[in-house]
mmCIF file of C-alpha atoms in Angstrom:
data_model
loop_
_atom_site.group_PDB
_atom_site.id
_atom_site.type_symbol
_atom_site.label_atom_id
_atom_site.label_comp_id
_atom_site.label_asym_id
_atom_site.label_seq_id
_atom_site.Cartn_x
_atom_site.Cartn_y
_atom_site.Cartn_z
ATOM 1 C CA UNK S 25 0.000 0.000 0.000
ATOM 2 C CA UNK S 26 1.431 3.379 -0.937
ATOM 3 C CA UNK S 27 1.814 6.182 1.575
ATOM 4 C CA UNK S 28 -0.575 8.263 -0.553
ATOM 5 C CA UNK S 29 -3.363 5.694 -0.178
ATOM 6 C CA UNK S 30 -2.829 5.203 3.549
ATOM 7 C CA UNK S 31 -2.755 8.988 4.107
ATOM 8 C CA UNK S 32 -6.060 9.395 2.298
ATOM 9 C CA UNK S 33 -7.681 6.552 4.214
ATOM 10 C CA UNK S 34 -6.621 7.950 7.570
ATOM 11 C CA UNK S 35 -8.354 11.300 7.112
ATOM 12 C CA UNK S 36 -11.793 10.235 8.344
ATOM 13 C CA UNK S 37 -10.689 7.420 10.658
ATOM 14 C CA UNK S 38 -10.708 8.506 14.314
ATOM 15 C CA UNK S 39 -8.387 5.786 15.620
ATOM 16 C CA UNK S 40 -5.561 6.850 13.288
ATOM 17 C CA UNK S 41 -3.391 9.867 13.840
ATOM 18 C CA UNK S 42 -4.115 13.062 11.912
ATOM 19 C CA UNK S 43 -1.778 13.635 8.963
ATOM 20 C CA UNK S 44 -1.336 17.383 9.335
ATOM 21 C CA UNK S 45 1.990 16.644 11.090
ATOM 22 C CA UNK S 46 4.339 13.810 10.087
ATOM 23 C CA UNK S 47 7.784 12.758 11.339
ATOM 24 C CA UNK S 48 10.985 12.847 9.303
ATOM 25 C CA UNK S 49 13.560 11.630 11.823
ATOM 26 C CA UNK S 50 13.894 10.877 15.530
ATOM 27 C CA UNK S 51 16.907 11.355 17.768
ATOM 28 C CA UNK S 52 16.231 9.393 20.952
ATOM 29 C CA UNK S 53 18.290 9.123 24.154
ATOM 30 C CA UNK S 54 17.173 6.643 26.810
ATOM 31 C CA UNK S 55 18.485 6.013 30.321
ATOM 32 C CA UNK S 56 17.055 2.784 31.757
ATOM 33 C CA UNK S 57 17.368 1.990 35.463
ATOM 34 C CA UNK S 58 17.156 -1.790 35.557
ATOM 35 C CA UNK S 59 17.118 -2.007 39.346
ATOM 36 C CA UNK S 60 14.281 0.481 39.738
ATOM 37 C CA UNK S 61 12.365 -0.731 36.668
ATOM 38 C CA UNK S 62 12.069 2.745 35.178
ATOM 39 C CA UNK S 63 13.615 4.794 32.404
ATOM 40 C CA UNK S 64 13.924 8.406 31.366
ATOM 41 C CA UNK S 65 14.342 9.791 27.898
ATOM 42 C CA UNK S 66 14.739 12.807 25.683
ATOM 43 C CA UNK S 67 13.722 13.030 22.072
ATOM 44 C CA UNK S 68 14.193 15.447 19.195
ATOM 45 C CA UNK S 69 11.871 14.763 16.280
ATOM 46 C CA UNK S 70 12.236 16.553 12.978
ATOM 47 C CA UNK S 71 8.661 17.012 11.770
ATOM 48 C CA UNK S 72 6.819 18.465 8.806
ATOM 49 C CA UNK S 73 3.804 20.586 9.647
ATOM 50 C CA UNK S 74 1.767 20.495 6.457
ATOM 51 C CA UNK S 75 -0.786 23.149 7.385
ATOM 52 C CA UNK S 76 -0.926 25.772 10.166
ATOM 53 C CA UNK S 77 -2.022 24.175 13.436
ATOM 54 C CA UNK S 78 -2.375 24.805 17.147
ATOM 55 C CA UNK S 79 -1.836 21.194 18.185
ATOM 56 C CA UNK S 80 0.264 18.121 17.491
ATOM 57 C CA UNK S 81 -1.142 14.655 18.198
ATOM 58 C CA UNK S 82 1.053 11.575 18.546
ATOM 59 C CA UNK S 83 1.082 8.263 20.366
ATOM 60 C CA UNK S 84 2.305 7.724 23.928
ATOM 61 C CA UNK S 85 1.287 5.067 26.430
ATOM 62 C CA UNK S 86 2.269 4.851 30.101
ATOM 63 C CA UNK S 87 4.713 7.705 29.564
ATOM 64 C CA UNK S 88 4.838 10.933 31.551
ATOM 65 C CA UNK S 89 5.803 13.643 29.079
ATOM 66 C CA UNK S 90 6.834 16.623 31.180
ATOM 67 C CA UNK S 91 8.301 18.945 28.551
ATOM 68 C CA UNK S 92 7.360 19.686 24.955
ATOM 69 C CA UNK S 93 8.395 22.549 22.728
ATOM 70 C CA UNK S 94 9.057 23.357 19.085
ATOM 71 C CA UNK S 95 12.086 25.099 17.662
ATOM 72 C CA UNK S 96 13.032 26.497 14.259
ATOM 73 C CA UNK S 97 15.338 29.271 13.076
ATOM 74 C CA UNK S 98 16.433 30.116 16.598
ATOM 75 C CA UNK S 99 12.928 30.527 18.033
ATOM 76 C CA UNK S 100 11.111 28.232 20.474
ATOM 77 C CA UNK S 101 7.412 27.695 21.151
ATOM 78 C CA UNK S 102 6.348 25.880 24.334
ATOM 79 C CA UNK S 103 3.384 23.514 24.278
ATOM 80 C CA UNK S 104 0.978 22.201 26.889
ATOM 81 C CA UNK S 105 0.845 18.394 27.021
ATOM 82 C CA UNK S 106 -2.589 16.821 27.401
ATOM 83 C CA UNK S 107 -2.730 13.061 27.941
ATOM 84 C CA UNK S 108 -5.431 10.945 26.312
ATOM 85 C CA UNK S 109 -4.755 7.675 28.126
ATOM 86 C CA UNK S 110 -7.620 5.670 26.596
ATOM 87 C CA UNK S 111 -6.517 6.579 23.074
ATOM 88 C CA UNK S 112 -2.814 6.058 23.934
ATOM 89 C CA UNK S 113 -2.039 9.550 22.706
ATOM 90 C CA UNK S 114 -0.763 12.907 23.810
ATOM 91 C CA UNK S 115 -1.967 16.200 22.443
ATOM 92 C CA UNK S 116 0.521 19.081 22.479
ATOM 93 C CA UNK S 117 -1.404 22.341 22.421
ATOM 94 C CA UNK S 118 0.123 25.728 21.562
ATOM 95 C CA UNK S 119 -1.276 29.110 22.508
ATOM 96 C CA UNK S 120 -0.783 30.454 18.991
ATOM 97 C CA UNK S 121 -1.026 28.884 15.579
ATOM 98 C CA UNK S 122 2.187 27.221 14.390
ATOM 99 C CA UNK S 123 3.041 27.901 10.774
ATOM 100 C CA UNK S 124 3.531 25.147 8.217
ATOM 101 C CA UNK S 125 7.090 24.042 7.584
ATOM 102 C CA UNK S 126 9.879 21.990 9.096
ATOM 103 C CA UNK S 127 10.200 22.113 12.888
ATOM 104 C CA UNK S 128 12.081 20.269 15.612
ATOM 105 C CA UNK S 129 9.870 18.850 18.357
ATOM 106 C CA UNK S 130 11.675 18.419 21.698
ATOM 107 C CA UNK S 131 10.277 16.067 24.351
ATOM 108 C CA UNK S 132 11.346 14.889 27.804
ATOM 109 C CA UNK S 133 9.633 11.878 29.357
ATOM 110 C CA UNK S 134 9.827 9.071 31.891
ATOM 111 C CA UNK S 135 8.375 5.568 31.711
ATOM 112 C CA UNK S 136 8.166 2.150 33.290
ATOM 113 C CA UNK S 137 10.169 -0.925 32.328
ATOM 114 C CA UNK S 138 7.198 -3.265 32.319
ATOM 115 C CA UNK S 139 7.200 -6.951 33.231
ATOM 116 C CA UNK S 140 4.642 -7.780 30.508
ATOM 117 C CA UNK S 141 7.126 -8.720 27.744
ATOM 118 C CA UNK S 142 5.961 -5.924 25.476
ATOM 119 C CA UNK S 143 7.032 -2.348 24.925
ATOM 120 C CA UNK S 144 10.315 -1.565 26.694
ATOM 121 C CA UNK S 145 10.389 -4.277 29.326
ATOM 122 C CA UNK S 146 12.599 -5.752 32.037
ATOM 123 C CA UNK S 147 13.235 -9.404 32.691
ATOM 124 C CA UNK S 148 15.893 -11.543 34.288
ATOM 125 C CA UNK S 149 17.712 -14.853 34.078
ATOM 126 C CA UNK S 150 19.716 -16.906 36.567
ATOM 127 C CA UNK S 151 23.180 -18.105 35.596
ATOM 128 C CA UNK S 152 24.772 -21.458 36.413
ATOM 129 C CA UNK S 153 26.043 -20.095 39.727
ATOM 130 C CA UNK S 154 22.577 -19.051 40.844
ATOM 131 C CA UNK S 155 23.190 -15.339 40.309
ATOM 132 C CA UNK S 156 20.303 -13.265 38.961
ATOM 133 C CA UNK S 157 20.927 -10.896 36.045
ATOM 134 C CA UNK S 158 18.567 -8.163 34.852
ATOM 135 C CA UNK S 159 18.087 -7.325 31.198
ATOM 136 C CA UNK S 160 15.956 -4.818 29.301
ATOM 137 C CA UNK S 161 14.596 -5.559 25.843
ATOM 138 C CA UNK S 162 11.911 -4.410 23.439
ATOM 139 C CA UNK S 163 8.935 -5.920 21.661
ATOM 140 C CA UNK S 164 7.083 -3.220 19.735
ATOM 141 C CA UNK S 165 4.901 -5.076 17.227
ATOM 142 C CA UNK S 166 2.152 -4.167 16.830
ATOM 143 C CA UNK S 167 1.611 -0.890 18.695
ATOM 144 C CA UNK S 168 4.004 -0.806 21.646
ATOM 145 C CA UNK S 169 6.797 1.522 20.503
ATOM 146 C CA UNK S 170 4.627 4.219 22.078
ATOM 147 C CA UNK S 171 5.419 2.668 25.484
ATOM 148 C CA UNK S 172 9.128 3.453 25.029
ATOM 149 C CA UNK S 173 9.048 6.902 23.402
ATOM 150 C CA UNK S 174 6.375 9.276 22.066
ATOM 151 C CA UNK S 175 5.989 8.627 18.356
ATOM 152 C CA UNK S 176 3.779 8.378 15.314
ATOM 153 C CA UNK S 177 3.226 4.684 15.976
ATOM 154 C CA UNK S 178 1.686 3.610 12.680
ATOM 155 C CA UNK S 179 3.466 1.434 10.091
ATOM 156 C CA UNK S 180 3.013 3.842 7.173
ATOM 157 C CA UNK S 181 4.582 6.769 9.051
ATOM 158 C CA UNK S 182 8.181 5.762 8.475
ATOM 159 C CA UNK S 183 11.124 7.837 9.647
ATOM 160 C CA UNK S 184 14.840 7.633 10.396
ATOM 161 C CA UNK S 185 15.816 6.718 13.972
ATOM 162 C CA UNK S 186 19.069 7.581 15.723
ATOM 163 C CA UNK S 187 19.312 6.038 19.178
ATOM 164 C CA UNK S 188 21.681 6.492 22.093
ATOM 165 C CA UNK S 189 21.421 4.599 25.376
ATOM 166 C CA UNK S 190 23.089 5.144 28.757
ATOM 167 C CA UNK S 191 23.706 1.941 30.720
ATOM 168 C CA UNK S 192 26.135 0.429 33.268
ATOM 169 C CA UNK S 193 29.659 -0.048 31.938
ATOM 170 C CA UNK S 194 29.602 -3.838 32.203
ATOM 171 C CA UNK S 195 26.445 -4.382 30.118
ATOM 172 C CA UNK S 196 26.107 -4.920 26.376
ATOM 173 C CA UNK S 197 23.903 -2.415 24.527
ATOM 174 C CA UNK S 198 22.476 -3.347 21.111
ATOM 175 C CA UNK S 199 20.179 -1.561 18.678
ATOM 176 C CA UNK S 200 19.217 -1.665 14.994
ATOM 177 C CA UNK S 201 22.475 -0.275 13.650
ATOM 178 C CA UNK S 202 26.192 -0.285 14.362
ATOM 179 C CA UNK S 203 27.383 1.693 17.348
ATOM 180 C CA UNK S 204 29.403 4.712 16.247
ATOM 181 C CA UNK S 205 31.109 5.599 19.506
ATOM 182 C CA UNK S 206 30.796 5.196 23.263
ATOM 183 C CA UNK S 207 31.296 7.922 25.868
ATOM 184 C CA UNK S 208 32.082 7.037 29.485
ATOM 185 C CA UNK S 209 31.211 8.741 32.757
ATOM 186 C CA UNK S 210 31.929 7.012 36.047
ATOM 187 C CA UNK S 211 30.077 3.693 36.222
ATOM 188 C CA UNK S 212 27.973 4.319 33.119
ATOM 189 C CA UNK S 213 28.510 4.565 29.397
ATOM 190 C CA UNK S 214 26.464 6.075 26.591
ATOM 191 C CA UNK S 215 26.403 4.085 23.361
ATOM 192 C CA UNK S 216 25.585 6.042 20.208
ATOM 193 C CA UNK S 217 24.217 4.257 17.143
ATOM 194 C CA UNK S 218 24.172 5.075 13.436
ATOM 195 C CA UNK S 219 20.915 6.393 11.944
ATOM 196 C CA UNK S 220 18.627 3.701 10.541
ATOM 197 C CA UNK S 221 17.044 3.594 7.116
ATOM 198 C CA UNK S 222 13.498 4.990 6.915
ATOM 199 C CA UNK S 223 11.402 2.420 8.731
ATOM 200 C CA UNK S 224 8.331 1.909 10.889
ATOM 201 C CA UNK S 225 8.337 2.490 14.643
ATOM 202 C CA UNK S 226 7.491 -1.133 15.428
ATOM 203 C CA UNK S 227 10.891 -2.213 14.042
ATOM 204 C CA UNK S 228 12.965 -0.093 16.429
ATOM 205 C CA UNK S 229 14.790 -2.233 18.998
ATOM 206 C CA UNK S 230 17.246 -1.997 21.856
ATOM 207 C CA UNK S 231 18.588 -4.665 24.206
ATOM 208 C CA UNK S 232 20.623 -4.043 27.374
ATOM 209 C CA UNK S 233 22.144 -6.829 29.440
ATOM 210 C CA UNK S 234 24.964 -9.278 30.012
ATOM 211 C CA UNK S 235 25.428 -10.856 26.572
ATOM 212 C CA UNK S 236 28.214 -12.439 24.573
ATOM 213 C CA UNK S 237 28.408 -12.976 20.837
ATOM 214 C CA UNK S 238 29.522 -15.543 18.328
ATOM 215 C CA UNK S 239 32.539 -14.774 16.203
ATOM 216 C CA UNK S 240 31.697 -12.225 13.525
ATOM 217 C CA UNK S 241 31.018 -13.308 9.951
ATOM 218 C CA UNK S 242 30.887 -11.054 6.893
ATOM 219 C CA UNK S 243 28.075 -11.946 4.517
ATOM 220 C CA UNK S 244 26.368 -10.732 1.359
ATOM 221 C CA UNK S 245 27.231 -8.127 -1.245
ATOM 222 C CA UNK S 246 28.265 -5.498 1.283
ATOM 223 C CA UNK S 247 30.057 -7.912 3.641
ATOM 224 C CA UNK S 248 27.464 -7.267 6.328
ATOM 225 C CA UNK S 249 28.582 -7.981 9.898
ATOM 226 C CA UNK S 250 26.649 -10.984 11.210
ATOM 227 C CA UNK S 251 26.661 -12.112 14.845
ATOM 228 C CA UNK S 252 24.504 -14.216 17.143
ATOM 229 C CA UNK S 253 24.128 -12.961 20.725
ATOM 230 C CA UNK S 254 23.248 -14.942 23.848
ATOM 231 C CA UNK S 255 23.693 -14.857 27.597
ATOM 232 C CA UNK S 256 27.129 -16.048 28.808
ATOM 233 C CA UNK S 257 27.707 -19.797 28.697
ATOM 234 C CA UNK S 258 25.657 -20.482 25.558
ATOM 235 C CA UNK S 259 27.994 -19.278 22.827
ATOM 236 C CA UNK S 260 28.573 -22.863 21.676
ATOM 237 C CA UNK S 261 24.884 -23.010 20.681
ATOM 238 C CA UNK S 262 25.086 -20.129 18.177
ATOM 239 C CA UNK S 263 26.935 -21.674 15.234
ATOM 240 C CA UNK S 264 24.043 -23.392 13.456
ATOM 241 C CA UNK S 265 21.800 -20.314 13.377
ATOM 242 C CA UNK S 266 24.691 -18.171 12.188
ATOM 243 C CA UNK S 267 25.356 -20.501 9.242
ATOM 244 C CA UNK S 268 21.661 -20.498 8.332
ATOM 245 C CA UNK S 269 21.545 -16.686 8.458
ATOM 246 C CA UNK S 270 24.667 -16.394 6.282
ATOM 247 C CA UNK S 271 23.059 -18.677 3.693
ATOM 248 C CA UNK S 272 19.806 -16.671 3.877
ATOM 249 C CA UNK S 273 21.409 -13.302 3.233
ATOM 250 C CA UNK S 274 23.331 -14.509 0.169
ATOM 251 C CA UNK S 275 20.271 -16.339 -1.173
ATOM 252 C CA UNK S 276 17.825 -13.468 -0.647
ATOM 253 C CA UNK S 277 20.154 -10.860 -2.126
ATOM 254 C CA UNK S 278 20.486 -12.983 -5.258
ATOM 255 C CA UNK S 279 16.794 -13.851 -5.509
ATOM 256 C CA UNK S 280 15.532 -10.282 -5.021
ATOM 257 C CA UNK S 281 18.503 -8.591 -6.712
ATOM 258 C CA UNK S 282 18.510 -6.211 -3.757
ATOM 259 C CA UNK S 283 21.202 -5.967 -1.068
ATOM 260 C CA UNK S 284 20.432 -6.467 2.605
ATOM 261 C CA UNK S 285 19.030 -3.091 3.744
ATOM 262 C CA UNK S 286 20.800 -2.769 7.106
ATOM 263 C CA UNK S 287 24.395 -2.000 8.079
ATOM 264 C CA UNK S 288 24.766 -5.106 10.294
ATOM 265 C CA UNK S 289 22.695 -8.075 11.422
ATOM 266 C CA UNK S 290 22.480 -9.254 15.024
ATOM 267 C CA UNK S 291 20.412 -12.296 15.990
ATOM 268 C CA UNK S 292 19.737 -11.962 19.712
ATOM 269 C CA UNK S 293 18.519 -14.757 21.994
ATOM 270 C CA UNK S 294 16.422 -13.248 24.795
ATOM 271 C CA UNK S 295 15.929 -15.447 27.902
ATOM 272 C CA UNK S 296 12.425 -14.062 28.524
ATOM 273 C CA UNK S 297 10.635 -13.420 25.230
ATOM 274 C CA UNK S 298 6.944 -13.776 24.470
ATOM 275 C CA UNK S 299 7.085 -14.307 20.702
ATOM 276 C CA UNK S 300 9.026 -16.866 18.713
ATOM 277 C CA UNK S 301 11.001 -14.028 17.147
ATOM 278 C CA UNK S 302 10.670 -10.412 16.013
ATOM 279 C CA UNK S 303 12.058 -8.972 12.777
ATOM 280 C CA UNK S 304 13.540 -5.704 14.053
ATOM 281 C CA UNK S 305 15.771 -4.418 11.271
ATOM 282 C CA UNK S 306 19.379 -5.352 12.056
ATOM 283 C CA UNK S 307 18.557 -6.599 15.563
ATOM 284 C CA UNK S 308 16.271 -9.615 15.313
ATOM 285 C CA UNK S 309 15.178 -10.884 18.733
ATOM 286 C CA UNK S 310 14.383 -14.549 19.390
ATOM 287 C CA UNK S 311 13.139 -16.829 22.069
ATOM 288 C CA UNK S 312 16.204 -18.877 23.023
ATOM 289 C CA UNK S 313 14.744 -22.167 21.788
ATOM 290 C CA UNK S 314 14.135 -20.648 18.334
ATOM 291 C CA UNK S 315 17.774 -19.627 17.874
ATOM 292 C CA UNK S 316 20.178 -21.578 20.080
ATOM 293 C CA UNK S 317 20.699 -25.267 19.403
ATOM 294 C CA UNK S 318 23.223 -28.044 19.999
ATOM 295 C CA UNK S 319 23.665 -29.712 16.628
ATOM 296 C CA UNK S 320 25.232 -32.797 18.200
ATOM 297 C CA UNK S 321 22.093 -33.834 20.068
ATOM 298 C CA UNK S 322 19.271 -31.978 18.287
ATOM 299 C CA UNK S 323 16.687 -33.900 16.319
ATOM 300 C CA UNK S 324 15.979 -33.214 12.661
ATOM 301 C CA UNK S 325 12.718 -31.514 13.604
ATOM 302 C CA UNK S 326 14.484 -29.226 16.086
ATOM 303 C CA UNK S 327 17.073 -28.227 13.491
ATOM 304 C CA UNK S 328 14.334 -27.506 10.950
ATOM 305 C CA UNK S 329 12.483 -25.411 13.521
ATOM 306 C CA UNK S 330 15.497 -23.144 14.127
ATOM 307 C CA UNK S 331 16.325 -22.954 10.403
ATOM 308 C CA UNK S 332 12.712 -22.076 9.595
ATOM 309 C CA UNK S 333 12.433 -19.300 12.182
ATOM 310 C CA UNK S 334 15.793 -17.752 11.271
ATOM 311 C CA UNK S 335 14.974 -17.873 7.550
ATOM 312 C CA UNK S 336 11.529 -16.360 8.110
ATOM 313 C CA UNK S 337 12.853 -13.463 10.174
ATOM 314 C CA UNK S 338 15.663 -12.755 7.725
ATOM 315 C CA UNK S 339 13.147 -12.682 4.871
ATOM 316 C CA UNK S 340 11.327 -9.942 6.787
ATOM 317 C CA UNK S 341 14.338 -7.681 6.301
ATOM 318 C CA UNK S 342 12.982 -7.259 2.761
ATOM 319 C CA UNK S 343 9.287 -8.156 3.176
ATOM 320 C CA UNK S 344 8.123 -6.090 6.140
ATOM 321 C CA UNK S 345 11.115 -3.922 6.966
ATOM 322 C CA UNK S 346 12.153 -2.530 3.589
ATOM 323 C CA UNK S 347 8.614 -2.787 2.150
ATOM 324 C CA UNK S 348 5.900 -2.456 4.784
ATOM 325 C CA UNK S 349 2.125 -2.803 4.899
ATOM 326 C CA UNK S 350 0.265 0.505 5.081
ATOM 327 C CA UNK S 351 -1.853 -0.606 8.048
ATOM 328 C CA UNK S 352 -2.123 -3.587 10.389
ATOM 329 C CA UNK S 353 -4.861 -5.208 8.312
ATOM 330 C CA UNK S 354 -2.091 -6.028 5.823
ATOM 331 C CA UNK S 355 0.118 -7.891 8.275
ATOM 332 C CA UNK S 356 -1.107 -11.245 6.932
ATOM 333 C CA UNK S 357 0.585 -10.382 3.645
ATOM 334 C CA UNK S 358 3.752 -9.344 5.459
ATOM 335 C CA UNK S 359 3.885 -12.715 7.237
ATOM 336 C CA UNK S 360 2.885 -14.674 4.128
ATOM 337 C CA UNK S 361 5.733 -13.217 2.075
ATOM 338 C CA UNK S 362 8.249 -13.991 4.830
ATOM 339 C CA UNK S 363 6.952 -17.547 5.090
#
């Protein structure tokens, strides 16, 4: 479905966001507190205001947005944030009409690391020595990106995302793209990631925790970095899935005559994950049993299960991530193509 069709259809549909304001790019900084089960964030969103307006409506759920203002050409306009909890939205109201054009929307917010395995959530695992480790991960499909940061949380409203995350020094931080640099301050570090391609909000991902990776492979036309991530002690279970993924990338690039759209590919085994897997661009998350496997003892059916899930999620990098349904009623086609 083209963006033109989905924009037209949304005009008279109350449960979709108005199209008078649309996002171009997001710059998001998050600071999770795993012990407390909370996080804080700041966000700068480059937006297009298509017609003069006195309000901006976007999605937010279980977030407390305590600052919102627009800036352009050295001027700033403060807005009043009104929460519409039932609609999972916020409405930013301005005292005067804001002219059409390109603006930067600045937001500050706090949220909860839920224990419900969706949105930006916290879970834990116990290692072989009986020690408990906390992790934070994301599951945004279908409409849970709005639980991590205010956004235009509809698949057709694609944008570029640039993420940075502050976390304890000893934890691994992963997102959709390569990390560009890391800054350090005391016991914490801030990891900065490359901007993504234009993509839907539900494909944004970040994972924070104690993880280790397989050896890196370089696959496909652009020698894409490919790694499989897991909690410590399970690295020996990553080799099969990595070989399958390497085969997938080469095969799909040849079949579609289109290179892999990301700048790296991480397959991440999450100890506490509700779905079988999720096709976040460049950072695919999996239930452990759908990714990690001991080839020496696994049955044929178990090997086929892992190969099937990995192949399906990698196919989504093209069908779903690069080309996306205009609305959720098209997700059956998204899944059918990947299958």
